[in-house]
């Protein structure tokens, strides 16, 4: 049995998966803001999940976190749950649970889940002679991402692989600027164009007022000209951002999650745009919507421990 824990800003959610990937138990708690209480909440959650699943012996535990674990310093960095920063979370959790744990950024856990048995699962005829690369992005209030190669999360030398959203949007046009300034401080970053905030800001800039992404989608579906234009601008920016991914990684699949990805038009329109900027043409790369939805992150945390061969 494999247990996954997803540490979010408002909740800590845990899940137990059987060897065939089916859910055995689930538990959720409010996220504390004090570090020692976070450790206790996770430890108690693991114990409750093991008891609910009636599992004999300790299960493996994977943790999806905001921020990243620095490979050299072995402490957490860039977490929006501030109490985790500069803390050796993996070592402290291993001590609290009495077993080793594996950590990865929550966006990377999302992609791992979808690459193993979700929307980007390997097809039966996959050519194993080449590395199997899956890229994923979460399009919510912010934008996250991850890369999975041959079923393993790519973390990188500094633990920060796939911090793609805070680089400048590629193929910027003369005079083009993001509709808002991201907290990262980098002008015209990908997140400032392709987040839910970016879509809303585009709608405001076009004179459509201050409404959320769901309402923009509803208006676009009803033929509202401003909402249609805002979505078209959003899709154009997303196509350029993903074209850069194709040019660098050439993935088999790109999987999208997060609230903005609930709009089916993105999956129809973006693949028709991105070849304007990709080096390869007649792309075989598939753009797919996450199959596990909000559960992808916690499932991916559990899958940080692969099944034994």
Coordinates of C-alpha atoms in Angstrom, one line a residue:
X1 CA 0.0 0.0 0.0
X2 CA 1.2 3.5 -0.9
X3 CA 0.1 6.6 1.0
X4 CA 0.2 10.1 -0.5
X5 CA -0.1 13.3 1.4
X6 CA -0.9 16.6 -0.4
X7 CA 0.1 19.6 1.7
X8 CA -1.9 22.6 0.6
X9 CA -2.3 26.1 1.9
X10 CA -5.7 25.4 3.5
X11 CA -5.9 21.6 3.8
X12 CA -3.7 18.5 4.1
X13 CA -5.2 15.6 2.3
X14 CA -4.1 12.0 2.4
X15 CA -4.9 8.9 0.3
X16 CA -4.0 5.2 0.3
X17 CA -3.7 3.4 -3.0
X18 CA -3.6 -0.3 -3.5
X19 CA -1.1 -2.0 -5.8
X20 CA -3.7 -1.7 -8.7
X21 CA -4.1 2.0 -8.1
X22 CA -7.5 1.9 -6.5
X23 CA -8.3 4.1 -3.5
X24 CA -8.4 2.3 -0.1
X25 CA -8.8 5.3 2.3
X26 CA -8.8 9.1 2.4
X27 CA -8.4 11.7 5.1
X28 CA -8.4 15.5 5.2
X29 CA -7.4 18.0 7.9
X30 CA -7.1 21.8 8.0
X31 CA -3.5 23.0 7.4
X32 CA -1.8 24.4 10.5
X33 CA 0.4 27.4 10.2
X34 CA 3.0 26.2 12.8
X35 CA 5.7 23.9 11.5
X36 CA 5.6 21.3 14.4
X37 CA 1.8 21.2 14.1
X38 CA 2.2 20.4 10.3
X39 CA 4.4 17.5 11.2
X40 CA 1.9 16.2 13.8
X41 CA -1.0 16.6 11.4
X42 CA 0.7 14.6 8.7
X43 CA 1.8 11.9 11.2
X44 CA -1.7 11.6 12.6
X45 CA -3.2 11.5 9.1
X46 CA -0.9 8.7 8.0
X47 CA -1.9 6.7 11.1
X48 CA -5.6 7.2 10.5
X49 CA -5.3 6.2 6.9
X50 CA -3.4 3.0 7.7
X51 CA -6.1 2.2 10.3
X52 CA -8.9 2.8 7.9
X53 CA -7.3 0.7 5.2
X54 CA -6.6 -2.1 7.6
X55 CA -3.1 -2.4 6.2
X56 CA -0.7 -4.7 8.0
X57 CA 2.7 -3.1 8.4
X58 CA 3.9 0.4 7.5
X59 CA 3.0 1.7 4.0
X60 CA 5.3 3.9 1.9
X61 CA 4.6 7.6 2.2
X62 CA 5.0 10.3 -0.5
X63 CA 4.5 14.0 0.2
X64 CA 3.4 16.6 -2.3
X65 CA 4.5 20.1 -1.1
X66 CA 4.3 23.7 -2.1
X67 CA 7.8 24.9 -2.9
X68 CA 10.8 22.6 -3.5
X69 CA 13.3 20.7 -1.4
X70 CA 16.8 22.0 -2.2
X71 CA 19.0 19.0 -3.0
X72 CA 22.2 20.5 -1.5
X73 CA 20.9 22.3 1.6
X74 CA 18.1 19.7 2.1
X75 CA 15.6 22.4 3.2
X76 CA 12.4 23.7 1.7
X77 CA 12.4 26.8 -0.5
X78 CA 9.8 29.0 -2.1
X79 CA 6.8 27.5 -0.2
X80 CA 3.7 29.6 0.1
X81 CA 3.1 27.8 3.4
X82 CA 5.7 29.9 5.0
X83 CA 6.4 27.8 8.0
X84 CA 8.0 25.1 5.8
X85 CA 10.7 27.4 4.4
X86 CA 14.3 26.6 5.4
X87 CA 13.1 23.5 7.2
X88 CA 14.4 19.9 6.6
X89 CA 10.9 18.6 6.0
X90 CA 11.9 15.2 4.6
X91 CA 14.1 14.4 7.5
X92 CA 11.7 15.7 10.1
X93 CA 8.8 13.7 8.6
X94 CA 10.9 10.6 8.4
X95 CA 11.6 10.9 12.1
X96 CA 7.9 11.6 12.9
X97 CA 6.7 8.6 10.9
X98 CA 9.5 6.2 11.6
X99 CA 10.2 5.5 8.0
X100 CA 11.7 7.2 4.9
X101 CA 9.5 9.6 2.9
X102 CA 9.8 11.0 -0.6
X103 CA 9.0 14.6 -1.4
X104 CA 8.1 16.4 -4.6
X105 CA 6.5 19.7 -5.5
X106 CA 2.7 19.4 -5.8
X107 CA 2.7 20.3 -9.4
X108 CA 5.1 17.5 -10.2
X109 CA 2.9 15.1 -8.3
X110 CA 0.0 16.2 -10.4
X111 CA 1.9 15.3 -13.6
X112 CA 3.2 12.0 -12.2
X113 CA -0.4 10.8 -11.4
X114 CA -1.6 11.6 -14.9
X115 CA 1.5 10.1 -16.6
X116 CA 1.2 6.8 -14.7
X117 CA -2.6 6.0 -14.9
X118 CA -4.3 9.2 -16.0
X119 CA -4.9 11.1 -19.1
X120 CA -1.3 10.8 -20.2
X121 CA -0.8 7.1 -19.3
X122 CA 1.5 5.2 -21.7
X123 CA -0.3 3.7 -24.7
X124 CA -0.1 -0.1 -25.3
X125 CA 2.1 0.5 -28.4
X126 CA 4.6 2.9 -26.7
X127 CA 8.0 2.8 -28.2
X128 CA 10.3 2.1 -25.3
X129 CA 13.4 2.7 -27.3
X130 CA 12.9 6.4 -26.7
X131 CA 12.5 8.2 -23.3
X132 CA 8.8 8.7 -22.6
X133 CA 8.3 12.4 -21.7
X134 CA 5.1 13.9 -20.3
X135 CA 4.8 17.6 -19.5
X136 CA 2.0 18.9 -17.3
X137 CA 0.8 22.3 -16.2
X138 CA -1.8 23.5 -13.7
X139 CA -3.7 26.5 -14.8
X140 CA -5.3 28.1 -11.7
X141 CA -4.8 31.3 -9.8
X142 CA -1.1 30.7 -10.5
X143 CA 0.6 28.3 -12.9
X144 CA 2.6 25.2 -11.9
X145 CA 4.2 22.4 -13.9
X146 CA 6.1 19.2 -14.0
X147 CA 8.0 16.8 -16.2
X148 CA 7.9 13.0 -15.9
X149 CA 10.4 10.9 -17.8
X150 CA 9.9 7.1 -18.0
X151 CA 7.5 7.3 -15.0
X152 CA 9.8 9.3 -12.8
X153 CA 9.5 12.9 -11.7
X154 CA 12.3 15.2 -13.1
X155 CA 13.5 17.3 -10.2
X156 CA 16.8 18.6 -11.6
X157 CA 20.1 19.5 -10.1
X158 CA 18.6 22.4 -8.0
X159 CA 15.3 20.7 -7.3
X160 CA 13.5 23.3 -9.4
X161 CA 12.9 21.7 -12.8
X162 CA 9.8 23.1 -14.5
X163 CA 9.7 26.5 -12.9
X164 CA 8.7 27.4 -16.5
X165 CA 5.9 29.8 -15.6
X166 CA 8.2 32.5 -14.2
X167 CA 10.1 32.9 -17.5
X168 CA 9.2 35.5 -20.1
X169 CA 6.4 34.4 -22.5
X170 CA 8.1 33.3 -25.7
X171 CA 7.5 35.0 -29.1
X172 CA 6.4 38.3 -27.6
X173 CA 5.1 40.7 -30.1
X174 CA 6.3 44.3 -30.3
X175 CA 4.6 46.3 -27.6
X176 CA 2.9 43.3 -26.1
X177 CA 2.7 43.1 -22.3
X178 CA 1.1 41.0 -19.7
X179 CA -2.3 42.1 -18.3
X180 CA -0.9 42.2 -14.7
X181 CA 2.4 42.1 -13.0
X182 CA 3.3 38.8 -11.4
X183 CA 4.8 38.6 -7.9
X184 CA 7.9 36.9 -9.3
X185 CA 9.0 40.3 -10.6
X186 CA 9.9 39.0 -14.0
X187 CA 8.3 41.2 -16.7
X188 CA 5.7 39.4 -18.9
X189 CA 6.2 36.0 -17.4
X190 CA 4.2 33.0 -18.7
X191 CA 2.1 32.9 -15.5
X192 CA 0.9 36.5 -15.9
X193 CA -0.6 35.6 -19.3
X194 CA -1.8 32.0 -18.7
X195 CA -3.1 31.9 -15.1
X196 CA -6.8 32.4 -14.2
X197 CA -5.8 35.9 -13.1
X198 CA -4.3 36.5 -16.5
X199 CA -7.6 35.5 -18.2
X200 CA -9.6 37.7 -15.9
X201 CA -7.2 40.6 -16.5
X202 CA -7.4 40.2 -20.2
X203 CA -11.2 40.4 -20.0
X204 CA -10.9 43.6 -17.9
X205 CA -8.4 45.1 -20.3
X206 CA -10.9 44.6 -23.2
X207 CA -13.6 46.4 -21.3
X208 CA -15.5 43.4 -20.1
X209 CA -15.5 44.1 -16.4
X210 CA -14.2 42.2 -13.4
X211 CA -15.6 38.7 -13.5
X212 CA -14.1 35.2 -12.8
X213 CA -13.0 32.6 -15.3
X214 CA -16.2 30.6 -15.0
X215 CA -18.3 33.6 -15.9
X216 CA -16.0 34.5 -18.8
X217 CA -16.4 31.0 -20.1
X218 CA -20.2 31.2 -19.8
X219 CA -20.2 34.5 -21.6
X220 CA -17.9 33.2 -24.3
X221 CA -20.2 30.2 -24.8
X222 CA -23.1 32.6 -25.2
X223 CA -21.3 34.5 -27.9
X224 CA -20.3 37.6 -25.9
X225 CA -17.7 39.4 -28.1
X226 CA -15.5 40.6 -25.3
X227 CA -15.4 37.2 -23.6
X228 CA -14.6 35.4 -26.9
X229 CA -11.8 37.9 -27.5
X230 CA -10.4 37.4 -24.0
X231 CA -10.3 33.6 -24.4
X232 CA -8.8 33.9 -27.9
X233 CA -6.0 36.1 -26.5
X234 CA -5.5 33.6 -23.6
X235 CA -5.3 30.6 -25.9
X236 CA -2.8 32.4 -28.2
X237 CA -0.5 33.1 -25.2
X238 CA -0.9 29.5 -23.9
X239 CA -0.1 28.1 -27.4
X240 CA 3.2 30.1 -27.4
X241 CA 4.1 29.0 -24.0
X242 CA 3.5 25.3 -24.8
X243 CA 5.3 25.7 -28.2
X244 CA 8.4 26.5 -26.2
X245 CA 7.9 23.3 -24.2
X246 CA 7.6 21.3 -27.4
X247 CA 10.7 22.9 -28.9
X248 CA 12.7 22.0 -25.7
X249 CA 11.2 18.7 -24.6
X250 CA 9.2 17.2 -27.5
X251 CA 6.9 15.4 -25.0
X252 CA 4.5 12.6 -26.0
X253 CA 1.7 14.4 -24.1
X254 CA 1.0 17.7 -22.4
X255 CA -1.7 17.4 -19.7
X256 CA -3.5 20.4 -18.2
X257 CA -5.2 20.7 -14.9
X258 CA -6.5 23.5 -12.7
X259 CA -9.6 25.6 -13.0
X260 CA -9.0 27.2 -16.4
X261 CA -8.5 23.7 -17.9
X262 CA -12.1 23.0 -17.3
X263 CA -12.8 24.9 -20.6
X264 CA -13.0 22.4 -23.4
X265 CA -12.3 25.0 -26.0
X266 CA -8.7 25.2 -24.9
X267 CA -8.1 21.6 -26.1
X268 CA -9.8 22.3 -29.4
X269 CA -8.1 25.6 -30.2
X270 CA -4.5 25.5 -28.8
X271 CA -3.3 22.5 -30.9
X272 CA -4.4 24.4 -33.9
X273 CA -2.2 27.4 -32.9
X274 CA 1.0 26.1 -31.5
X275 CA 2.6 24.9 -34.7
X276 CA 3.0 28.5 -35.7
X277 CA 5.9 28.5 -33.2
X278 CA 7.1 24.9 -33.0
X279 CA 10.1 23.7 -34.9
X280 CA 8.6 20.3 -35.6
X281 CA 5.4 20.2 -37.6
X282 CA 2.5 17.7 -37.9
X283 CA 2.9 17.3 -34.2
X284 CA 2.1 13.9 -32.6
X285 CA 2.2 15.5 -29.1
X286 CA -1.3 15.3 -27.5
X287 CA -2.9 18.0 -25.4
X288 CA -5.1 16.3 -22.8
X289 CA -7.2 17.3 -19.8
X290 CA -6.3 15.7 -16.4
X291 CA -8.4 12.6 -15.8
X292 CA -8.1 12.5 -12.0
X293 CA -9.0 16.2 -11.5
X294 CA -8.3 17.5 -8.0
X295 CA -7.1 14.1 -6.9
X296 CA -4.1 14.1 -9.2
X297 CA -1.8 15.8 -6.7
X298 CA -2.4 13.4 -3.8
X299 CA -2.4 10.4 -6.0
X300 CA 0.9 11.5 -7.5
X301 CA 2.4 11.9 -4.0
X302 CA 1.6 8.2 -3.3
X303 CA 3.1 7.2 -6.7
X304 CA 6.5 8.8 -5.8
X305 CA 7.1 5.2 -4.5
X306 CA 6.8 3.0 -7.6
X307 CA 5.6 -0.6 -7.3
X308 CA 8.5 -3.2 -7.0
X309 CA 9.2 -4.9 -10.3

